[in-house]
mmCIF file of C-alpha atoms in Angstrom:
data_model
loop_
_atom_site.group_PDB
_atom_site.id
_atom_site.type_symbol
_atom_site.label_atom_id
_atom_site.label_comp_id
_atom_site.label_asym_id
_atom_site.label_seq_id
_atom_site.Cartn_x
_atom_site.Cartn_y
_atom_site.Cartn_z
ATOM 1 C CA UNK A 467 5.820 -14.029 13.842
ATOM 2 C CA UNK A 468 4.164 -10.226 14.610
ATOM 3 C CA UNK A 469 2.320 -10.620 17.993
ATOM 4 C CA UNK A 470 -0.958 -7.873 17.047
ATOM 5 C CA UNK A 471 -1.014 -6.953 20.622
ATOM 6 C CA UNK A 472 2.614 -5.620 20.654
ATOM 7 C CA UNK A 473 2.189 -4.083 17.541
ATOM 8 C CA UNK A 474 -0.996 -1.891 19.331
ATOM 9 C CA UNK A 475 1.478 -0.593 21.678
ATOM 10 C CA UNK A 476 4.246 0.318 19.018
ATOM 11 C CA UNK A 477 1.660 2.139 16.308
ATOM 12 C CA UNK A 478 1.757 5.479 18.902
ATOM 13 C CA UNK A 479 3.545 7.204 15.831
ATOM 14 C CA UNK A 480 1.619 5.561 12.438
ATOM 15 C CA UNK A 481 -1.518 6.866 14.098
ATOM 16 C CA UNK A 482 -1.292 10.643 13.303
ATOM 17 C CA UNK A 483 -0.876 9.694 9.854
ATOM 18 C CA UNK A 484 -2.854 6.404 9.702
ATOM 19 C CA UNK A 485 -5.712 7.092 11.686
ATOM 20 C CA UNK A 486 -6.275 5.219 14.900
ATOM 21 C CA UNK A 487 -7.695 2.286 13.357
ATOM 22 C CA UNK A 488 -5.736 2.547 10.500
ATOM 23 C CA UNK A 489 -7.932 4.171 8.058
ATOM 24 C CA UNK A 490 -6.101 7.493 7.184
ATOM 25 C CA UNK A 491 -7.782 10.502 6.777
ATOM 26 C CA UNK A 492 -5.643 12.359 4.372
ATOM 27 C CA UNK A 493 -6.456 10.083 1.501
ATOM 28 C CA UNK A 494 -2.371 10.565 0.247
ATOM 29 C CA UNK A 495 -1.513 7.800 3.162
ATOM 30 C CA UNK A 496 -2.591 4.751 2.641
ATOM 31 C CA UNK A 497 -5.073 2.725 4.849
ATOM 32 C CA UNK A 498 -3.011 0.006 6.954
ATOM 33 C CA UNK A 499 -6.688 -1.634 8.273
ATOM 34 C CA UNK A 500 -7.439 -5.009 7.116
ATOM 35 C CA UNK A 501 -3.894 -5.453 4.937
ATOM 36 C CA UNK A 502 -2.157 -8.420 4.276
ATOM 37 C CA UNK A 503 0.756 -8.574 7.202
ATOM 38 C CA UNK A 504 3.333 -9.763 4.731
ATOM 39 C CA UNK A 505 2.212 -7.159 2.441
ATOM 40 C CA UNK A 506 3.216 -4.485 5.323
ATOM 41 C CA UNK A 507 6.347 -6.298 6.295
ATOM 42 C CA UNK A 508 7.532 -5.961 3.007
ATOM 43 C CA UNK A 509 6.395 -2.231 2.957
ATOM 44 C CA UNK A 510 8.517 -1.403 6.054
ATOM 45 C CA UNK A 511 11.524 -3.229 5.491
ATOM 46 C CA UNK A 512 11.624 -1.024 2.004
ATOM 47 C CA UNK A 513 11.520 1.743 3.743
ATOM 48 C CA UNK A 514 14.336 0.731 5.685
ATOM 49 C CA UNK A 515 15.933 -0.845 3.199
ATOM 50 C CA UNK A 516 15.772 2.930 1.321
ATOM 51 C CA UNK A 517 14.153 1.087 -1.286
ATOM 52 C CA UNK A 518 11.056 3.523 -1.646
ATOM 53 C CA UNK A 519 11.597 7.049 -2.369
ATOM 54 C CA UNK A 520 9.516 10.560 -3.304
ATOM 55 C CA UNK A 521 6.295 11.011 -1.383
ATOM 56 C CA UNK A 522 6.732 10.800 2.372
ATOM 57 C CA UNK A 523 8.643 8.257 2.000
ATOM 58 C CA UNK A 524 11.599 10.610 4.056
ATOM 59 C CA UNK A 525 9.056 10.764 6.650
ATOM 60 C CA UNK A 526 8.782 6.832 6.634
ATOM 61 C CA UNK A 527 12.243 6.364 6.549
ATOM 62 C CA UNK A 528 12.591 8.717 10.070
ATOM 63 C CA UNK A 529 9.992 6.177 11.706
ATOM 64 C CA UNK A 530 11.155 2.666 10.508
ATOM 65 C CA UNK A 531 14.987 3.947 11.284
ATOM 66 C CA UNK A 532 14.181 2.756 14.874
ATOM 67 C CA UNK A 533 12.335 -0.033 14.311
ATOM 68 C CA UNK A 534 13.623 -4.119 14.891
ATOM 69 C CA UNK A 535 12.988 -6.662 12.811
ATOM 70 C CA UNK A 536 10.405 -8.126 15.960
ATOM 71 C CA UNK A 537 9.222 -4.566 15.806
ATOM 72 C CA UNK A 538 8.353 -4.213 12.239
ATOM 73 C CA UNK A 539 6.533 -7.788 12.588
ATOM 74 C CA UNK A 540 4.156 -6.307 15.523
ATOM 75 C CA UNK A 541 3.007 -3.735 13.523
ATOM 76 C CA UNK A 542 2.412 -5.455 10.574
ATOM 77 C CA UNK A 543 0.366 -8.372 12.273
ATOM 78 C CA UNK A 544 -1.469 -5.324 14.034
ATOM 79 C CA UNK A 545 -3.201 -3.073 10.947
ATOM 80 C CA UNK A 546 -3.227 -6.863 9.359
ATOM 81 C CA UNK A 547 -5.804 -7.534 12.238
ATOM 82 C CA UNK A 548 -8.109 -4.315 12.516
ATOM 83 C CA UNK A 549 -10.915 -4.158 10.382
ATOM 84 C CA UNK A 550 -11.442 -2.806 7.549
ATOM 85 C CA UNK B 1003 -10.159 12.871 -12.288
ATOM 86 C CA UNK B 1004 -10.381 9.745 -12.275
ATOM 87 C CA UNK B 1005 -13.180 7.200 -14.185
ATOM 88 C CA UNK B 1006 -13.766 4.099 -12.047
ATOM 89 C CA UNK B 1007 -16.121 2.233 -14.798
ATOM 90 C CA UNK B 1008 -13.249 3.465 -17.337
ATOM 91 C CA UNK B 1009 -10.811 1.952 -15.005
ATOM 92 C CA UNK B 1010 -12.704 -1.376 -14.291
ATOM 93 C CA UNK B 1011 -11.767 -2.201 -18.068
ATOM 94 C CA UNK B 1012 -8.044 -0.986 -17.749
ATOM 95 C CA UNK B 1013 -7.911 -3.591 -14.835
ATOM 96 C CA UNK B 1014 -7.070 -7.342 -16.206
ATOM 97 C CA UNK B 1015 -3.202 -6.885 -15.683
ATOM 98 C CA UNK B 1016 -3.885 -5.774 -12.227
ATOM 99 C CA UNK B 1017 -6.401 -8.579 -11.557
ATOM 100 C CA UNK B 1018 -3.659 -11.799 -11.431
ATOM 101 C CA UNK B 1019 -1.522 -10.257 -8.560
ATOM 102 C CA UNK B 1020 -4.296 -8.449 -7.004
ATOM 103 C CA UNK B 1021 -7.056 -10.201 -7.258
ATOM 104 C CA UNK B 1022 -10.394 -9.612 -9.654
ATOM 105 C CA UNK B 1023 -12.330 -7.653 -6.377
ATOM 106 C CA UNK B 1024 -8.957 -6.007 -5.357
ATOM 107 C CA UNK B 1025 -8.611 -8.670 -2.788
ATOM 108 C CA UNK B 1026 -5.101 -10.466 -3.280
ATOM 109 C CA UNK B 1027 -5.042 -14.027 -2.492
ATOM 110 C CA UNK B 1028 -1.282 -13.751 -2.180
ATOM 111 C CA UNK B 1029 -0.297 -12.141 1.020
ATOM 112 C CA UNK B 1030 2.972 -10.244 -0.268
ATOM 113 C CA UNK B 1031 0.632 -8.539 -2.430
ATOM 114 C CA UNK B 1032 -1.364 -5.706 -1.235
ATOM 115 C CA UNK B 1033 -4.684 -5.655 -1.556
ATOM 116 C CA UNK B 1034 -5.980 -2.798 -3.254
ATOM 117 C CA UNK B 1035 -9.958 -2.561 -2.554
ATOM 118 C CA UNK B 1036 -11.238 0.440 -1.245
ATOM 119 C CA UNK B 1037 -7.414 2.311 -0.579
ATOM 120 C CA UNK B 1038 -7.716 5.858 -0.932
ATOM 121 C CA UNK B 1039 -7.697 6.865 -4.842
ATOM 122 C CA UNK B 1040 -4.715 9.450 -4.282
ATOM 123 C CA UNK B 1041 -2.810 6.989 -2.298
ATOM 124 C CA UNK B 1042 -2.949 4.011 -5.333
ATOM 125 C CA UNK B 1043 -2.498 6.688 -7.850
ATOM 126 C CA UNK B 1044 0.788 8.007 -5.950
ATOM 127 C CA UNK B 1045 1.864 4.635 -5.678
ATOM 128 C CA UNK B 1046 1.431 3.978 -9.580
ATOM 129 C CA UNK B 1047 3.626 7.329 -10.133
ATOM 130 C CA UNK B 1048 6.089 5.960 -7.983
ATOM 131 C CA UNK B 1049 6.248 3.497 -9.580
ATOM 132 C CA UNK B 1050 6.592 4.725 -12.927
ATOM 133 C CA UNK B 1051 9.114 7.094 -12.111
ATOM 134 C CA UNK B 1052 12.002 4.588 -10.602
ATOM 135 C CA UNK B 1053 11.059 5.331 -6.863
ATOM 136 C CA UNK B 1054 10.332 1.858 -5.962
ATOM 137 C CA UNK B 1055 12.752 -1.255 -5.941
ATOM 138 C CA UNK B 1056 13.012 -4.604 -4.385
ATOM 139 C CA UNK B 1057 10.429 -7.027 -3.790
ATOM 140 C CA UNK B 1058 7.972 -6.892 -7.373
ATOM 141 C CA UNK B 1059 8.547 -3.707 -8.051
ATOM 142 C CA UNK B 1060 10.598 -4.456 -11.503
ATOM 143 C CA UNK B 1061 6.886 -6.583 -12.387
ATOM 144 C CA UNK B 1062 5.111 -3.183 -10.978
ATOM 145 C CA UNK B 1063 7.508 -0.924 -12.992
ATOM 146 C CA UNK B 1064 6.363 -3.141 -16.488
ATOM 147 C CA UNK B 1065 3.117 -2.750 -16.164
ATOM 148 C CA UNK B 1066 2.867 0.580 -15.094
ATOM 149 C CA UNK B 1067 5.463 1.375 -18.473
ATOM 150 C CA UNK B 1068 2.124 1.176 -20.669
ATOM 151 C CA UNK B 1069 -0.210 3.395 -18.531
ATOM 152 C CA UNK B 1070 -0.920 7.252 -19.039
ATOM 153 C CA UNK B 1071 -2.069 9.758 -16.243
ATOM 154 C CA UNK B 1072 -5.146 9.095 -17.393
ATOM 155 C CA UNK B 1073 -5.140 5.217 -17.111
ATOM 156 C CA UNK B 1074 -3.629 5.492 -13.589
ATOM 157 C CA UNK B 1075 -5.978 7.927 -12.201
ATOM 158 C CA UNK B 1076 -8.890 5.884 -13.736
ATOM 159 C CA UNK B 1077 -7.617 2.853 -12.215
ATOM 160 C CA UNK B 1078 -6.838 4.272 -8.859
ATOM 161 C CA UNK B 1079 -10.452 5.350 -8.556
ATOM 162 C CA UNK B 1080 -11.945 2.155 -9.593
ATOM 163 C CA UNK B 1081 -10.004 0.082 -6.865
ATOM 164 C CA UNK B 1082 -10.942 2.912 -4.674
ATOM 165 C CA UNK B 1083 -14.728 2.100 -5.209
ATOM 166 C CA UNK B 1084 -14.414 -1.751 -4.587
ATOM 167 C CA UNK B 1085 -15.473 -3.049 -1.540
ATOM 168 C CA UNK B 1086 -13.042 -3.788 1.329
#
């Protein structure tokens, strides 16, 4: 399972898009705040997976390329657990 | 742009998988309350034009088949409005 607290630590490079809390202010990127964890599993592992394209999906490809499986979890379980 | 009171009534596909506030009860489901209007409407496109696969995107790509600009971006900004 995602461990929040790890995922604070990993987020250093979703924050300039996400926001710090993970409300986004360029309304084109999605809020991450108060989503379902599975929800963003799933969402990264596409990424990786190259099963999203168009948008910045390049972009999201680039960040998730270095990402673990434990990884991906932390983060997930992290915007899951912020507030809305 | 985008009608939200147009869109509420465009809405009862959406409302099984994503709830009827925009709140999923299934966790591999996003919820969609309150995300940023571009961001669901972007997502809808993507949809629509092949960039997404895996997971439910063949269920996304369905419904979206039936849906104009104009239904997506009235959609987009009525689960925009919704509370989080």
């Amino acid at each position: 399972d995602g461990d929040a607290n790890a995922g604070s630590q990993k987020a250093a490079s979703c924050q300039a898009c996400h926001g710090a809390e993970g409300k986004s202010a360029v309304p084109l990127y999605p809020n991450l705040a108060a989503q379902h964890a599975p929800y963003l599993l799933h969402a990264l592992q596409a990424y990786k997976k190259g099963e999203r394209s168009g948008g910045q999906a390049e972009v999201m490809k680039a960040f998730v390329a270095g990402l673990g499986d434990q990884d991906m979890q932390d983060l997930a379980a992290y915007y899951s657990s912020l507030k809305p």
